[in-house]
Coordinates of C-alpha atoms in Angstrom, one line a residue:
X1 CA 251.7 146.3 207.5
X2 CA 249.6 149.4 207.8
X3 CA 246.5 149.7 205.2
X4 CA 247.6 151.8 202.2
X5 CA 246.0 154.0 200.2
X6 CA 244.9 152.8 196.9
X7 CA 247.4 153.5 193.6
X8 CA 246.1 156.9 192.1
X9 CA 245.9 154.8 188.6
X10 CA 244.8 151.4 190.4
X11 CA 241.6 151.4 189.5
X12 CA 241.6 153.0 186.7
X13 CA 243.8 150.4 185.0
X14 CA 243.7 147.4 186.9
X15 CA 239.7 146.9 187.6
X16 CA 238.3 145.0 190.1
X17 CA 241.3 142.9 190.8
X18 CA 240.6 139.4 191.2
X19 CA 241.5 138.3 195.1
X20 CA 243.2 134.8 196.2
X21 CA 241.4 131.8 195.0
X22 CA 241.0 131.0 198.8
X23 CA 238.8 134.0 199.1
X24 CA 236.2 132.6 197.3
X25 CA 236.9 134.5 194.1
X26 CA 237.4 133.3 190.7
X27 CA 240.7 132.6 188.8
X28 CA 241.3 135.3 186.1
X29 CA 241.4 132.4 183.8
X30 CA 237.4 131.0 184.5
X31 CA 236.1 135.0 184.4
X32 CA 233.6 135.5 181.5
X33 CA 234.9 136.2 178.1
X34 CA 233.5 139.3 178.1
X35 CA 235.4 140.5 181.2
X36 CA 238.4 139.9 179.1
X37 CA 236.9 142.1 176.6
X38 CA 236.5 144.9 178.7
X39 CA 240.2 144.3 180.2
X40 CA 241.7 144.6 176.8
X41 CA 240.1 148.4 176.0
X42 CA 241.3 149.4 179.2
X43 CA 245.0 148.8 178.3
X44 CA 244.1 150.4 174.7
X45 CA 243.8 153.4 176.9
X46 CA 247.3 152.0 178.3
X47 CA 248.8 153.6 174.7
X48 CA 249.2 150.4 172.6
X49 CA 248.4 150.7 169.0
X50 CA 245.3 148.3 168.7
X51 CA 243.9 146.7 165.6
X52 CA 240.5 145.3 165.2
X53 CA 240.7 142.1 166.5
X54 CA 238.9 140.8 163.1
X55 CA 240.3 138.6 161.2
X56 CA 243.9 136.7 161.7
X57 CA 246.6 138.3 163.6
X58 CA 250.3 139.3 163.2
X59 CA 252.4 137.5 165.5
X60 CA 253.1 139.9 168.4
X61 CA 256.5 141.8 168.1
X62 CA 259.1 142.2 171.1
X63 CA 261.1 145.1 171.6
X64 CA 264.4 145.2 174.1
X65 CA 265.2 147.8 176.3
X66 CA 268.7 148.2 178.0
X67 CA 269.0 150.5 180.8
X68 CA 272.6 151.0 181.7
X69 CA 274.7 153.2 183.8
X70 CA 278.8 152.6 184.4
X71 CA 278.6 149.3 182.9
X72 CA 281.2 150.0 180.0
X73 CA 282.5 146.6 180.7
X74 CA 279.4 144.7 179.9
X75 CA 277.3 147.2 177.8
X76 CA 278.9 145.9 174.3
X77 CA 277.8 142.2 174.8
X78 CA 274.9 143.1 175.6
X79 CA 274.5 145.1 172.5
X80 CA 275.7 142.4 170.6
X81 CA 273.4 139.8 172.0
X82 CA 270.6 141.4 171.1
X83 CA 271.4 142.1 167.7
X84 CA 272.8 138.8 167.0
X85 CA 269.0 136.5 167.1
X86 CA 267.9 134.4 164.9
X87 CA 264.6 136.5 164.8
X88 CA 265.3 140.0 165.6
X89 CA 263.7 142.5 168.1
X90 CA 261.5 144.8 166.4
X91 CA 263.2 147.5 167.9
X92 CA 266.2 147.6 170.2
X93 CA 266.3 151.1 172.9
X94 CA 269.4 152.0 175.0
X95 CA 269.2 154.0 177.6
X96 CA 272.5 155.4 178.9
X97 CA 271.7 156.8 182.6
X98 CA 273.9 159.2 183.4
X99 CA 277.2 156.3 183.1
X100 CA 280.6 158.2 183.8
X101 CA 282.2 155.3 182.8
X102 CA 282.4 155.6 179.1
X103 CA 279.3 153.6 178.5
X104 CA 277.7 156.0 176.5
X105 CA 280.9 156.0 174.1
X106 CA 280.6 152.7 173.7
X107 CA 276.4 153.0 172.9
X108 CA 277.2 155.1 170.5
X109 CA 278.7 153.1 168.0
X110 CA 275.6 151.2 167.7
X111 CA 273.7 154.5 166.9
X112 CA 273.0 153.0 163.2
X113 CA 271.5 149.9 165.2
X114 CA 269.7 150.5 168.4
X115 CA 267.9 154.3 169.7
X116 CA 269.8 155.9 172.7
X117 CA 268.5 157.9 175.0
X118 CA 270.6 159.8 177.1
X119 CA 269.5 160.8 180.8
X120 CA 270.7 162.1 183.6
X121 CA 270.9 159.3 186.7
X122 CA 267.7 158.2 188.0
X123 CA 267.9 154.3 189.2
X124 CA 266.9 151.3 187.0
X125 CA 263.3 151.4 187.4
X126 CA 263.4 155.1 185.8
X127 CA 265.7 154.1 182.8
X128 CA 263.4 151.4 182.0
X129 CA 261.0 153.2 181.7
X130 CA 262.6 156.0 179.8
X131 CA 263.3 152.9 177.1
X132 CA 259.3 152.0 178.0
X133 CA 258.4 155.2 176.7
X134 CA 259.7 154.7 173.0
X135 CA 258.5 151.1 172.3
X136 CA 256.7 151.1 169.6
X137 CA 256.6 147.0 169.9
X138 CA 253.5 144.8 171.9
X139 CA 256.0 143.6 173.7
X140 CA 258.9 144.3 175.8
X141 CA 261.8 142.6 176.8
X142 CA 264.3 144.3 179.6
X143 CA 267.9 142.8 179.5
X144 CA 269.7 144.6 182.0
X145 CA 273.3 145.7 180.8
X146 CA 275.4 143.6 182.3
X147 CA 273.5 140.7 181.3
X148 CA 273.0 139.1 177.6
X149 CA 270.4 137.6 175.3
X150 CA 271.0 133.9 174.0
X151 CA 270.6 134.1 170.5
X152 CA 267.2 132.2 170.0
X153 CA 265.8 134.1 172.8
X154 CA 262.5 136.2 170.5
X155 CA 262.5 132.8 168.4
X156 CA 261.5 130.5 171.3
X157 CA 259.3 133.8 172.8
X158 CA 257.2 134.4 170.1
X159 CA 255.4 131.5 169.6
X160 CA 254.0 131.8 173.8
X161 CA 252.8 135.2 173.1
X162 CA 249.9 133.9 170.4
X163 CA 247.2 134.0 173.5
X164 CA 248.5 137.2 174.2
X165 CA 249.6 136.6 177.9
X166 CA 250.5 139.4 180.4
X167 CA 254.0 138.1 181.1
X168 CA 256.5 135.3 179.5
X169 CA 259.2 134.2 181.5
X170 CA 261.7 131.8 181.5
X171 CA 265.2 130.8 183.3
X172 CA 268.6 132.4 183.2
X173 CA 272.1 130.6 182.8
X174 CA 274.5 131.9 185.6
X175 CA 277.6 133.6 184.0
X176 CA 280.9 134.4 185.5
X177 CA 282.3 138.1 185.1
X178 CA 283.8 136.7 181.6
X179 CA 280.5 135.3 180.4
X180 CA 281.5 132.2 180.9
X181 CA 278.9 129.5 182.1
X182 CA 279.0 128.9 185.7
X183 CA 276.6 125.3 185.8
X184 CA 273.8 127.6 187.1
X185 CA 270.6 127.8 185.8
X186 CA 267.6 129.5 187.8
X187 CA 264.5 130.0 188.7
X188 CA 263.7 126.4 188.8
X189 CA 259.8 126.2 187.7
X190 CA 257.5 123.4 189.0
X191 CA 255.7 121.5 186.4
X192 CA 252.1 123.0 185.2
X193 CA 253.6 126.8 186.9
X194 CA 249.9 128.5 186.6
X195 CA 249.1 132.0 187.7
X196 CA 246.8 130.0 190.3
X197 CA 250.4 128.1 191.8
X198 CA 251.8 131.9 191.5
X199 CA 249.2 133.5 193.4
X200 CA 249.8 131.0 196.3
X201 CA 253.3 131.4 196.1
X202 CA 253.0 135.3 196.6
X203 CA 250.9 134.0 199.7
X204 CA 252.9 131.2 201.2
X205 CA 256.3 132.1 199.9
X206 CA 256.7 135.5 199.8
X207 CA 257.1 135.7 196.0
X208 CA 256.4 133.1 192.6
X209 CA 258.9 131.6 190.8
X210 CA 259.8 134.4 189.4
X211 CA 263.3 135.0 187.4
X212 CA 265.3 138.6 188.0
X213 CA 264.2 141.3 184.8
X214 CA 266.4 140.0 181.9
X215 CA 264.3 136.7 182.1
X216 CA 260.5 138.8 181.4
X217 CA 259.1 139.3 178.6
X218 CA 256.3 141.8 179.4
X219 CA 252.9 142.6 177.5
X220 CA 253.9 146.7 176.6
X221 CA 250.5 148.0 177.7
X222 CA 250.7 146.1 180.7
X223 CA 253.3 147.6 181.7
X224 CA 252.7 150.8 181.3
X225 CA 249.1 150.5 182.5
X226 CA 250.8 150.1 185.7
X227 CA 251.7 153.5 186.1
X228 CA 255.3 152.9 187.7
X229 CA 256.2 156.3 186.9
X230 CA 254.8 157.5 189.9
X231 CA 257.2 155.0 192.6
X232 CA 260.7 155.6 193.6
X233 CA 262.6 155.7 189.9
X234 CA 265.4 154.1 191.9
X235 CA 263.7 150.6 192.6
X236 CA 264.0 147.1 190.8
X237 CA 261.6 146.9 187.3
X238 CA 261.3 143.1 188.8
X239 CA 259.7 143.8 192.1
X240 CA 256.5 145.0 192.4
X241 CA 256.3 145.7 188.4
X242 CA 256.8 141.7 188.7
X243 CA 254.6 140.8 192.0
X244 CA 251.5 141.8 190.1
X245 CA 251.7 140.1 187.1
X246 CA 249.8 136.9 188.2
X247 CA 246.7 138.9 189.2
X248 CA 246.5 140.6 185.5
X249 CA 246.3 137.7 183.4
X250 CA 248.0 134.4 182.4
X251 CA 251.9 134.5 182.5
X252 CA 253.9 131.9 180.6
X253 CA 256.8 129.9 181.7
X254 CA 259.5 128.6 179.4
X255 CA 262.0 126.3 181.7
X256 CA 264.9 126.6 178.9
X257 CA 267.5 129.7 180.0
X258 CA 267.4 132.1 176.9
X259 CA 269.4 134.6 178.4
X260 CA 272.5 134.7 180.7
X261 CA 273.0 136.2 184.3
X262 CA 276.1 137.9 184.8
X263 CA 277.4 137.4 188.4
X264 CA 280.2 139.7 189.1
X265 CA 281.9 142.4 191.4
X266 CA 279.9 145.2 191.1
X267 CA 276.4 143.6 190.3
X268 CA 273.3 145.5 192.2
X269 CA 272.3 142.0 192.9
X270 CA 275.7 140.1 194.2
X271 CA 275.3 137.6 196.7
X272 CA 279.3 136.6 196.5
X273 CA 280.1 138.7 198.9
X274 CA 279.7 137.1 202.6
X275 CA 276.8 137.6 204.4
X276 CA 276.3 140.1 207.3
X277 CA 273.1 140.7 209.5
X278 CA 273.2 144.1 207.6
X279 CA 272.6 142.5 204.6
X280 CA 270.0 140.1 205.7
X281 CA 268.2 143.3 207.6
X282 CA 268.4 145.4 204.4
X283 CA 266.7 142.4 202.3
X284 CA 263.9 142.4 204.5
X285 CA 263.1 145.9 204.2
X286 CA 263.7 146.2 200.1
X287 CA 261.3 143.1 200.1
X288 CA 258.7 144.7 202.5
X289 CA 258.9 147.8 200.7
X290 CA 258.7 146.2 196.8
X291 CA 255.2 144.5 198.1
X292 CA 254.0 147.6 199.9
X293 CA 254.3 149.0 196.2
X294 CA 253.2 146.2 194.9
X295 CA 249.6 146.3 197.3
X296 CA 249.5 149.8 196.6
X297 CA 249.6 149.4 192.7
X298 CA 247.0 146.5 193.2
X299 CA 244.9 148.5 195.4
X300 CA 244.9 146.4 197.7
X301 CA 245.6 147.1 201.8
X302 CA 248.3 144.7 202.6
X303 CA 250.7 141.8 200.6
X304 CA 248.7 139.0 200.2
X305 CA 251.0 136.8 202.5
X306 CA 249.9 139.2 205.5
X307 CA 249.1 139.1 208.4
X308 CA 251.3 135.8 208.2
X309 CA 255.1 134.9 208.1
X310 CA 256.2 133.9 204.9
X311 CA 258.8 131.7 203.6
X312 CA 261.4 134.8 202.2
X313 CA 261.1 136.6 205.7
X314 CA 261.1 133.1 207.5
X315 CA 264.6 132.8 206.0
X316 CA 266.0 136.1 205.7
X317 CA 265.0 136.2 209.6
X318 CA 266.7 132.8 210.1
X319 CA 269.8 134.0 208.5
X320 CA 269.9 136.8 210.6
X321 CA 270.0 135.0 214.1
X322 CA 272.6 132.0 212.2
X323 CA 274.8 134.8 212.1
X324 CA 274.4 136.5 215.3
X325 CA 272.8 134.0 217.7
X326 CA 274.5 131.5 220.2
X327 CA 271.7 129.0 219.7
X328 CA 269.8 128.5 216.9
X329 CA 266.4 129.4 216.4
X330 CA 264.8 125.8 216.1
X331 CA 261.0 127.4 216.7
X332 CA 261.1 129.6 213.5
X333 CA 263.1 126.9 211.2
X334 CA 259.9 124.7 212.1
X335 CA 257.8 127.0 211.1
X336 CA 259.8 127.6 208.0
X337 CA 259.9 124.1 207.2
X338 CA 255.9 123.8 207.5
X339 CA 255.4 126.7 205.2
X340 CA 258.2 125.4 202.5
X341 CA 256.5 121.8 201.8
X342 CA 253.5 124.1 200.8
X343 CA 255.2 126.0 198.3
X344 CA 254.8 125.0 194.4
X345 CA 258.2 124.3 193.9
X346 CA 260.2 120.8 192.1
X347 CA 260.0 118.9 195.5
X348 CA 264.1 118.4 194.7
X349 CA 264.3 122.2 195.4
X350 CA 261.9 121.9 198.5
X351 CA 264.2 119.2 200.1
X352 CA 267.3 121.1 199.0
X353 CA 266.3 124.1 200.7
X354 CA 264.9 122.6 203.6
X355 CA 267.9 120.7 204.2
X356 CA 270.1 123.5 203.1
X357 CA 268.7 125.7 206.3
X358 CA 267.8 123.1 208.7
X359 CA 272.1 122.5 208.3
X360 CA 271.9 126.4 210.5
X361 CA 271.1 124.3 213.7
X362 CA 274.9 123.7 214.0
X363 CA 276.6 125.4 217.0
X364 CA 279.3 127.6 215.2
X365 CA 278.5 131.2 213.8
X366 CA 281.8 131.1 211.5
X367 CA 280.4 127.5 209.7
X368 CA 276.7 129.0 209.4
X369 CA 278.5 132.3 207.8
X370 CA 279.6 129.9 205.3
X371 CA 276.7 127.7 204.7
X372 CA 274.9 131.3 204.3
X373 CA 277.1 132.0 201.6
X374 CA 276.9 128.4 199.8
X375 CA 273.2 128.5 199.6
X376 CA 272.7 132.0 198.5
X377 CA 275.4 132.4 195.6
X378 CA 275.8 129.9 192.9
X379 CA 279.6 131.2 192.0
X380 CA 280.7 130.5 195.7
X381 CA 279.9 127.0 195.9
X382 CA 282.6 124.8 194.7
X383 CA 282.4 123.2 191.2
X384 CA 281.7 120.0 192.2
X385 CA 279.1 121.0 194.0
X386 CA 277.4 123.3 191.1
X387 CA 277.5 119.9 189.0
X388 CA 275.6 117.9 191.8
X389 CA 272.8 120.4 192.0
X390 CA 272.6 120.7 188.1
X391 CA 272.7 116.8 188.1
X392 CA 269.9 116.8 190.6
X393 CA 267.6 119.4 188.7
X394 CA 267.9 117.7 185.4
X395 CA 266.7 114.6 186.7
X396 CA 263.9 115.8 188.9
X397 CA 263.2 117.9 185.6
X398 CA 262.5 114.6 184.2
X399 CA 260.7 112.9 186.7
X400 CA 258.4 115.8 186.7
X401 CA 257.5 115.7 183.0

């Protein structure tokens, strides 16, 4: 990747950012207290309403934010969900962009509940961050619309936010287009998941453990401090506005799923559908662009996998030639394979995986289209399968602790 310019608000915000471990440099966790110090009046300039940090504390409070557009179907659940916790949000936005589908109608009847605000279409990243713009909480939680929060979601939140961490984030429960629990439950997170294991995952992998948006929980400030406003309004809030979260501070992983993931015709992020080369082409370039962002907003000149191969290209490239090569491509599944057992992953996922596309070596392109397809959408694989994998995750859950 070519070297990019720094962000405009990079520095500004963001500091000296701390490089990989490898580098010599130290973990944002061992820097001097008074580092920290200086960190935290830099995001006051990020717009949070600071106190004096004398004397005890008010537990942090957690706003939602709900960007939506033609997802009349879903929208009302996901109303519902958040307004049915055992510990409420602080304050609930909706942000109806530009929907033609009678989403807005349905909004609306929450008025008394939940602000609205009303835009014209500009992509999920920029209805985020039109809901970003009004929270008025320290914390931000963004449950897309089609999605829904479990009701002891801020409950089981609030407690990890005491050291005021950059990020919480914890798994999602796959649903079926009826909200109906599908036996999948992801991202699986490796015992003792540190910003250090996330920083080599961005290096070896491609990306951390990391679960879609309605499984973050984002310090507000942070967030903003990022300056997002100033990328392509029509990109994912949990690509690079994710990537960069282990180089800011500490990030906290809950394993319990607190919110459901709604898998479903017409999601942005289906994987039902079969696989094509297409698809596996476009993935590589909406992954190389999200880090080129990502770099950018770091201010640093390339991804921190670079100049290397890493596991997420490794397999989106192996994909690829399984569906449009005679032969398989043995050399590159090796090298996938070598960079996998490094990754900081439950080593049942590791062997799953590796298994999983090592099964590409057989000679027909119709059986690979299908194996393809198994590993890379939960709701396609048959239900006896679904109940093997969550079989084997709860048990290596419980070797690991």
């Amino acid at each position: 990747m070519p070297t990019l310019p720094p962000h405009p608000a990079a520095r500004a915000v963001l500091g000296a950012l701390p490089a990989d471990r490898e580098s010599g440099d130290r973990d944002p966790r061992d820097r001097d207290p008074r580092d920290r110090d200086q960190r935290d009046l830099v995001r006051r300039d990020g717009r949070r309403d600071d106190v004096d940090r004398v004397g005890p504390r008010a537990a942090p409070s957690i706003a939602a934010v709900v960007p939506c557009f033609d997802y009349a179907a879903f929208i009302g659940d996901a109303i519902e969900s958040l307004l049915s916790q055992t510990q409420p949000y602080a304050q609930v936005v909706v942000v109806d962009d530009g929907s033609q589908d009678g989403s807005l109608e349905i909004i609306r009847r929450y008025a008394d509940q939940v602000e609205i605000v009303e835009q014209e279409n500009r992509g999920h990243l920029g209805a985020s961050l039109a809901g970003l713009a009004r929270v008025r909480a320290d914390y931000v939680h963004v449950l897309d619309a089609d999605d829904v929060a479990f009701p002891t979601l801020v409950e089981t939140v609030t407690p990890a936010l005491s050291e005021r961490p950059v990020k919480v984030q914890f798994a999602l429960a796959g649903l079926d287009a009826t909200g109906e629990l599908n036996d999948s439950v992801f991202p699986s997170f490796a015992a003792g998941y540190d910003v250090a294991a996330m920083r080599e995952d961005n290096r070896v992998v491609g990306f951390y453990q990391c679960p879609p948006t309605s499984g973050n929980v984002f310090d507000t400030a942070t967030l903003r401090g990022l300056s997002l406003e100033h990328e392509d309004p029509r990109l994912p809030l949990d690509g690079a506005g994710c990537a960069v979260m282990p180089y800011l501070g500490e990030v906290v992983t809950i394993e319990e799923p607190l919110a459901g993931y709604r898998v479903h015709g017409v999601s942005l992020s289906n994987t039902q559908v079969a696989p094509t080369p297409a698809q596996a082409e476009r993935e590589i370039v909406e992954f190389e662009r999200n880090w080129e962002v990502a770099a950018r907003l770091m201010g640093h000149p390339a991804p921190p996998y670079a100049p290397d191969e890493p596991v997420f290209l490794l397999e989106r490239r192996l994909i690829h030639g399984g569906l449009v090569r005679r032969a398989p491509d043995v050399a590159r599944l090796v090298r996938y394979l070598r960079r996998l057992s490094r990754a900081n992953m439950p080593c049942w996922q590791r062997a799953a995986q590796g298994v999983w596309m090592s099964v590409l070596l057989v000679p027909s392109r119709r059986a690979r289209a299908r194996l393809v397809l198994l590993r890379r959408s939960g709701s396609a694989r048959p239900r006896w399968m679904r109940s093997l994998l969550a079989v084997v995750r709860r048990r290596g859950t419980r070797l690991a602790s």
